[in-house]
CSV table of C-alpha atoms in Angstrom, one decimal:
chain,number,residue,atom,x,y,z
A,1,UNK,CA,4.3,5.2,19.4
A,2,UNK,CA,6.2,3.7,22.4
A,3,UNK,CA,3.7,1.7,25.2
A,4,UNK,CA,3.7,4.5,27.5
A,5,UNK,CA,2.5,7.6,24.9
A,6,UNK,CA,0.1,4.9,23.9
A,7,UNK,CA,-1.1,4.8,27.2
A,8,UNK,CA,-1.2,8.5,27.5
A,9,UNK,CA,-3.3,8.8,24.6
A,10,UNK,CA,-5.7,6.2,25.8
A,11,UNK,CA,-6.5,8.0,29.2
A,12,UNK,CA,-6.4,11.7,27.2
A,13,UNK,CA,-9.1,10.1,24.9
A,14,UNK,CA,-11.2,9.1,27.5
A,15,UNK,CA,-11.4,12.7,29.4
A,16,UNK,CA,-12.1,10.7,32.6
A,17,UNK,CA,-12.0,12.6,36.0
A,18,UNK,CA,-9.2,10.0,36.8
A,19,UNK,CA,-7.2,11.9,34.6
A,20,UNK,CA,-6.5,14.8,36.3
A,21,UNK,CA,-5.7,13.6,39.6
A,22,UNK,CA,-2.3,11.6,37.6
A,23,UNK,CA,-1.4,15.3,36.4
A,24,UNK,CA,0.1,16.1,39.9
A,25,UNK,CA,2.1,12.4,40.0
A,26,UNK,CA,5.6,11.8,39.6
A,27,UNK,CA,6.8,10.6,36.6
A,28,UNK,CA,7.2,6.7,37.5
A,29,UNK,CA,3.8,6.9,39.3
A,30,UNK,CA,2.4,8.4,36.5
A,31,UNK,CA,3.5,6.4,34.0
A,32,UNK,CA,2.0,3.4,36.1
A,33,UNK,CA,-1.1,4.8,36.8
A,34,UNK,CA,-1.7,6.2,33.2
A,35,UNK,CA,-0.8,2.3,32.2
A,36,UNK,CA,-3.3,0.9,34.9
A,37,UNK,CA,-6.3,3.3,33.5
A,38,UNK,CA,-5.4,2.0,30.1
A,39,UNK,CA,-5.4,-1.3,30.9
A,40,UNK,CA,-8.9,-1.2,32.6
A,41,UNK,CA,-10.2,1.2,29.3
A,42,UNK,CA,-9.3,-1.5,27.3
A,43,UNK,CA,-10.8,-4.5,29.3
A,44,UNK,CA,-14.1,-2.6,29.4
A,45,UNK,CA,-13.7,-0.9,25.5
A,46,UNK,CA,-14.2,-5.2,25.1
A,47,UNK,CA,-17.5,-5.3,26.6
A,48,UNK,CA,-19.0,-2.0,25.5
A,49,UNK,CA,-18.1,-1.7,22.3
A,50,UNK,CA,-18.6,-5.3,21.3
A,51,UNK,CA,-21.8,-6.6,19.9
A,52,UNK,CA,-21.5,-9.7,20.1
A,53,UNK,CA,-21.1,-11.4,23.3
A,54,UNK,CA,-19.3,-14.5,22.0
A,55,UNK,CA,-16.9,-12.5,20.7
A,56,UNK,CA,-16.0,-10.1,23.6
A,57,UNK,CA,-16.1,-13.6,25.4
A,58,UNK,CA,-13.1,-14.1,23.3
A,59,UNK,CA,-11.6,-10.7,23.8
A,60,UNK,CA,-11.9,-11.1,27.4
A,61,UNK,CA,-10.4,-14.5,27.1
A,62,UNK,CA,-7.2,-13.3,25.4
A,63,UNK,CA,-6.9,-10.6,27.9
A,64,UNK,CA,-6.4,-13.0,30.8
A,65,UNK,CA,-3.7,-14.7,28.6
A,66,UNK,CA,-2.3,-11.6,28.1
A,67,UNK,CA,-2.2,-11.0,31.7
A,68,UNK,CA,-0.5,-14.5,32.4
A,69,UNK,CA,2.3,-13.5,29.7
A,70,UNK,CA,2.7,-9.9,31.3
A,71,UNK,CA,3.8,-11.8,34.6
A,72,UNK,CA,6.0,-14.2,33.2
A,73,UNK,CA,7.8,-11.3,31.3
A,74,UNK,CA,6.1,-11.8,28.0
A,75,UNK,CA,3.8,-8.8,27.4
A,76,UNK,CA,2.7,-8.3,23.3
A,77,UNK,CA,0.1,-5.7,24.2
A,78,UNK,CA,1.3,-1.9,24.4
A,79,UNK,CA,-0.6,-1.5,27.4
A,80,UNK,CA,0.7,-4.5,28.9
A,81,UNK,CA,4.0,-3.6,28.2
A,82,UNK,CA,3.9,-0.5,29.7
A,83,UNK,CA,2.4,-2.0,32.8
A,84,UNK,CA,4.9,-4.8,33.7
A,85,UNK,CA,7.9,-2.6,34.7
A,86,UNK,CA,5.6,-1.9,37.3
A,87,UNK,CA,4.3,-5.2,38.8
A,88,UNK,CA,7.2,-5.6,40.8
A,89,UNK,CA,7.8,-1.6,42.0
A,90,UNK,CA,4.3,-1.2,43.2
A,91,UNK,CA,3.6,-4.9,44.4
A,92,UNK,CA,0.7,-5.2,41.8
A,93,UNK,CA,-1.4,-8.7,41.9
A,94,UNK,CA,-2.2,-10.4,39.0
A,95,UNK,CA,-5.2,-11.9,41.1
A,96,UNK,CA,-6.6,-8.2,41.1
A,97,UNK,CA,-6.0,-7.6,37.3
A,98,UNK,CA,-8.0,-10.6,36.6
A,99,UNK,CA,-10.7,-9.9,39.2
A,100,UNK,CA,-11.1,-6.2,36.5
A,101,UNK,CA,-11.7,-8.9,33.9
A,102,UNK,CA,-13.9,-10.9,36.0
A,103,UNK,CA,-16.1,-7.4,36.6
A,104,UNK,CA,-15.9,-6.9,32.8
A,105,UNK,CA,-17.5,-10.5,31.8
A,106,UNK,CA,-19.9,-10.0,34.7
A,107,UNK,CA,-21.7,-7.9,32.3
A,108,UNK,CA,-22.3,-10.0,29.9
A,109,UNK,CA,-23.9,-12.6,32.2
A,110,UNK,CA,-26.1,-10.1,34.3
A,111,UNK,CA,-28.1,-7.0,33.8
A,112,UNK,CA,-30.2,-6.8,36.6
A,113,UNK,CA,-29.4,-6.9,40.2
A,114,UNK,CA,-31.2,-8.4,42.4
A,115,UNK,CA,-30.3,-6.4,45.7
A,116,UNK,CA,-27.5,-4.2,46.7
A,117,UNK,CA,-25.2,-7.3,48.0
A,118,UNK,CA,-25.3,-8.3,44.3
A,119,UNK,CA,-24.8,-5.0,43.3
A,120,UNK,CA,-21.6,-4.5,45.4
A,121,UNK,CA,-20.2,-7.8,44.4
A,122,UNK,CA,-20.2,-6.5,41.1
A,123,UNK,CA,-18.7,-3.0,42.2
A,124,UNK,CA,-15.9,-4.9,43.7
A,125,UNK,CA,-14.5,-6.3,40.9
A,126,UNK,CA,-14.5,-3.3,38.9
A,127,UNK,CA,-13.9,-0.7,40.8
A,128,UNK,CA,-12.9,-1.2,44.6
A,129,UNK,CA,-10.1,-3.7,43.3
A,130,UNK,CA,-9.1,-0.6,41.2
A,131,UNK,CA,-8.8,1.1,43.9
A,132,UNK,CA,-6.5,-1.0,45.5
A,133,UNK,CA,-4.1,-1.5,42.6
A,134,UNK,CA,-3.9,2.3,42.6
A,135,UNK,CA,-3.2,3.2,45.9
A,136,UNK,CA,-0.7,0.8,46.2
A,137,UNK,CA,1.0,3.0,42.9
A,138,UNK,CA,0.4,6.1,44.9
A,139,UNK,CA,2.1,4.6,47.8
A,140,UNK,CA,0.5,2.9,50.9
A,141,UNK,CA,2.6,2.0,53.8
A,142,UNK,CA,-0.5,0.5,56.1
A,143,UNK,CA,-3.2,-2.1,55.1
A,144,UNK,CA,-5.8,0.6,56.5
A,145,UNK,CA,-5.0,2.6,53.1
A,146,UNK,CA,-6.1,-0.1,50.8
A,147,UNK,CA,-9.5,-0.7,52.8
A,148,UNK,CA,-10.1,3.1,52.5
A,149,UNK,CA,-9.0,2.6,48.5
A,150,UNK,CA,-11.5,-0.4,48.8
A,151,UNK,CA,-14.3,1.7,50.0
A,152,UNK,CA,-13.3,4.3,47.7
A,153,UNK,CA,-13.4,2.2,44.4
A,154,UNK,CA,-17.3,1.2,45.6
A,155,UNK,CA,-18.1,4.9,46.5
A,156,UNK,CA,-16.9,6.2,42.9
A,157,UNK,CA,-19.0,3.0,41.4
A,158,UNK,CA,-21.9,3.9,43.0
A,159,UNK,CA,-21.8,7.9,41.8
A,160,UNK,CA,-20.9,6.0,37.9
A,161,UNK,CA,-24.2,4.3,38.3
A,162,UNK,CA,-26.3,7.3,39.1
A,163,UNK,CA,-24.5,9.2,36.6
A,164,UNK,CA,-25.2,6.7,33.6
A,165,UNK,CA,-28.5,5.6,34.7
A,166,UNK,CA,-30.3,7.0,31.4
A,167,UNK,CA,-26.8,5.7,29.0
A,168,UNK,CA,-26.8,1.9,30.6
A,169,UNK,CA,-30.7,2.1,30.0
A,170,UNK,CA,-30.2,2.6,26.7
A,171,UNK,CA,-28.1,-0.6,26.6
A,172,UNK,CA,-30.6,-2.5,28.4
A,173,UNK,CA,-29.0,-3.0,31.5
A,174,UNK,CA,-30.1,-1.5,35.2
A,175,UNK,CA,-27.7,-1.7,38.1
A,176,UNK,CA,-30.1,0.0,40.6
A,177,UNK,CA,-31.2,-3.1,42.7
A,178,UNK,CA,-34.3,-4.5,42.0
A,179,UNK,CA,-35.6,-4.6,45.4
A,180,UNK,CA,-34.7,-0.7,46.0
A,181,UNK,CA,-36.8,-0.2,42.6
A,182,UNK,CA,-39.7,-1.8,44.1
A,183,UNK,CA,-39.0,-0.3,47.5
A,184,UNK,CA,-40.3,3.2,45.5
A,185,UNK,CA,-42.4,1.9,43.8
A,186,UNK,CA,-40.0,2.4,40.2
A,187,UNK,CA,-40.3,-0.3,37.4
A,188,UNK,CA,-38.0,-1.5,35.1
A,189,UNK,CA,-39.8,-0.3,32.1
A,190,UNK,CA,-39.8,3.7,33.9
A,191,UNK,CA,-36.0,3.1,33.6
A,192,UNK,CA,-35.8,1.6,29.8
A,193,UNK,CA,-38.6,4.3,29.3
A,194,UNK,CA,-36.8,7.2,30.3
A,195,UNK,CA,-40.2,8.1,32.6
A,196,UNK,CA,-38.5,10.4,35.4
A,197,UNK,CA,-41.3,10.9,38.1
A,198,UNK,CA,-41.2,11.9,42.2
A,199,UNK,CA,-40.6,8.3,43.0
A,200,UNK,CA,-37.5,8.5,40.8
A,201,UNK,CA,-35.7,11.0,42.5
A,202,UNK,CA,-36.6,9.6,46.2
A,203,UNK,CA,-35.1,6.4,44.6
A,204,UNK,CA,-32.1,8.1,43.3
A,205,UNK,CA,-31.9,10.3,46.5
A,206,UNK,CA,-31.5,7.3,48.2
A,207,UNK,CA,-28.7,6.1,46.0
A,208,UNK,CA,-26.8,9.4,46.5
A,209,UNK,CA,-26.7,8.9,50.2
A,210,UNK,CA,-25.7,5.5,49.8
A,211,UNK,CA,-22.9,6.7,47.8
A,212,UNK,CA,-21.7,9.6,50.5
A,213,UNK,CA,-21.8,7.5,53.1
A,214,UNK,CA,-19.0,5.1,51.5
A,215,UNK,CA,-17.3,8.1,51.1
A,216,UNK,CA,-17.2,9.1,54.5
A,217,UNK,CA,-16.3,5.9,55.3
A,218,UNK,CA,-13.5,5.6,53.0
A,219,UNK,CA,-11.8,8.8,54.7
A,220,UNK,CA,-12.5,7.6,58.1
A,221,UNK,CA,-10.3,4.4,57.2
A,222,UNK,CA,-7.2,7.0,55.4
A,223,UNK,CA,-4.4,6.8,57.8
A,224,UNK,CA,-3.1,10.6,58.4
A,225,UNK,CA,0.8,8.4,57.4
A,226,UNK,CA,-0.6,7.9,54.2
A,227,UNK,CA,-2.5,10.8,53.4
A,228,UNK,CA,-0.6,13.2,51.5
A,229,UNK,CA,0.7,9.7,49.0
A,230,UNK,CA,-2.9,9.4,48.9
A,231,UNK,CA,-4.0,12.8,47.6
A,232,UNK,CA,-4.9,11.3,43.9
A,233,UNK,CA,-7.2,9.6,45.1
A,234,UNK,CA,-8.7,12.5,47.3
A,235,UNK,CA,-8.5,15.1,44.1
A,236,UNK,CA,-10.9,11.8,42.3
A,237,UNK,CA,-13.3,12.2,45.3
A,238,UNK,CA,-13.8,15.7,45.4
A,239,UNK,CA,-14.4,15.5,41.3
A,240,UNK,CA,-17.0,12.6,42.2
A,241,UNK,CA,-18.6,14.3,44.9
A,242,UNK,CA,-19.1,17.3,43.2
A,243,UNK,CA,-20.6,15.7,40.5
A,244,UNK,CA,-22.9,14.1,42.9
A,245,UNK,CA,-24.0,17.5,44.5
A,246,UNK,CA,-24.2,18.6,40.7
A,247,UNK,CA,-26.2,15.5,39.7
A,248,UNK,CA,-28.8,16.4,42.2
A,249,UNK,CA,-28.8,19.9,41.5
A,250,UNK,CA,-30.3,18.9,38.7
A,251,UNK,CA,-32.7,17.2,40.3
A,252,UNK,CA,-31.4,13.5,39.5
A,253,UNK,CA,-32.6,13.8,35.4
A,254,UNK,CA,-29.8,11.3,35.0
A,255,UNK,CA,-32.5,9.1,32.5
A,256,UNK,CA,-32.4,11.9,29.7
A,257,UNK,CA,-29.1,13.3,30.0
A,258,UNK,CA,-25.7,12.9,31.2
A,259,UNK,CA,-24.4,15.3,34.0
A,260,UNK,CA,-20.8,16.3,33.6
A,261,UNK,CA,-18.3,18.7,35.1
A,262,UNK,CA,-16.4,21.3,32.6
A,263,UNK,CA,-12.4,20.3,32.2
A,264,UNK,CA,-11.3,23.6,34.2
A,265,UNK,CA,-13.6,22.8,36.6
A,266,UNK,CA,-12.1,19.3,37.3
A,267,UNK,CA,-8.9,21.1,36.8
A,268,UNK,CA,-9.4,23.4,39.6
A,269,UNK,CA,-11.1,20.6,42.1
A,270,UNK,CA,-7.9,18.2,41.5
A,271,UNK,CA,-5.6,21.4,41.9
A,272,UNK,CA,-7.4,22.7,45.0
A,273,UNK,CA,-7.0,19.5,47.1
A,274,UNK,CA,-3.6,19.0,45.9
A,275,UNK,CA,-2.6,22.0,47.4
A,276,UNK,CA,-4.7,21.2,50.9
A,277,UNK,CA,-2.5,18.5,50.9
């Protein structure tokens, strides 16, 4: 299996939204992008699927070699190899890789958060950064693009955090502030307890919100220059947002079940904005 199909496979496995939007990419782009994804599976496969912290410590530490070697020119890891043709072609940072990392380790240090400054430290490292290392692969031409892929990255974070409210329960770990929790009146043990009540869903309510508006924000700052480069990003946020308006649909019962969207139906979202251009 060459670096790239072992990419490929990695972000097939995964059946992540993100997945979709590369469908429509050309072939270089794609191929960076698919490698990007893997790369930030595998950082967080580290974390989650490690029991021990000491050792994803580890894991996490050989990673950020790793990420040394792949500038240098000495990747050994398929999915670093398949990412270092790319470094140079889509000016990617190695600061920015190792800020992903930084995101990873950050949960095993913390799972509470005190308030939503905190919180949105956190979402910076592993997802806004994200966002910049991608739109820079799907080509941006003005700094104004990667503060809208900025704002993006948080806006997807915060839908992933409603979404897997009840799954990182389960794991012990609660990103909704803990000021917004006692704001409506919500403890910790309603969350680890799976106790959905009205004061849940005005909580969550006010999560969702908080999530739209960094949306709206993020395609206030798109330059119209960059727009159509940008549309993999776009086909993501509609997937995200309709998730959103499914999520609450469903009246925000994200503690004792995990909202999804059907394939097709992702399928048809991604295809629909590509073709709005």
């Amino acid at each position: 299996m060459s670096p790239d199909e072992y990419c490929q496979q990695k972000a097939v496995q995964s059946g992540s939204s993100f997945y979709y939007s590369f469908l429509f990419l050309p072939a270089e782009r794609r191929r960076a992008i698919t490698a990007l994804y893997a790369f930030c599976r595998e950082v967080d496969d580290t974390v989650d699927e490690c029991t021990d912290a000491t050792v994803a410590r580890n894991k996490l530490a050989w990673w950020r070699k790793e990420v040394r070697a792949m500038r240098e020119g000495k990747p050994s890891h398929p999915v670093t190899q398949a990412l270092h043709p790319h470094l140079a072609t889509y000016k990617l940072q190695e600061e920015h890789l190792q800020a992903i990392i930084d995101g990873m380790e950050m949960d095993l240090d913390q799972t509470r958060y005190l308030d939503y400054a905190g919180l949105k430290r956190y979402c910076w490292h592993v997802a806004s950064v994200v966002g910049i290392l991608s739109a820079s692969i799907f080509g941006a031409s003005r700094p104004e693009t990667l503060q809208y892929a900025e704002k993006l990255g948080l806006a997807f974070q915060l839908t992933n955090i409603i979404r897997d409210v009840g799954e990182d329960a389960r794991k012990g770990r609660i990103y909704l502030p803990v000021n917004e929790l006692q704001q409506f009146n919500v403890t910790a043990a309603d969350i680890l307890n799976a106790r959905h009540s009205e004061n849940f869903e005005k909580l969550m309510r006010f999560q969702a919100e908080r999530a739209r508006t960094a949306y709206d924000e993020a395609f206030s700052l798109l330059p119209g220059a960059d727009r159509r480069a940008q549309r993999p990003g776009l086909m993501m946020a509609a997937i995200y947002r309709a998730l959103l308006d499914e999520i609450e649909r469903d009246g925000f019962h994200v503690l004792e079940r995990k909202v999804s969207l059907t394939p097709i139906r992702k399928l048809w979202l991604a295809w629909k904005t590509y073709v709005r251009g």
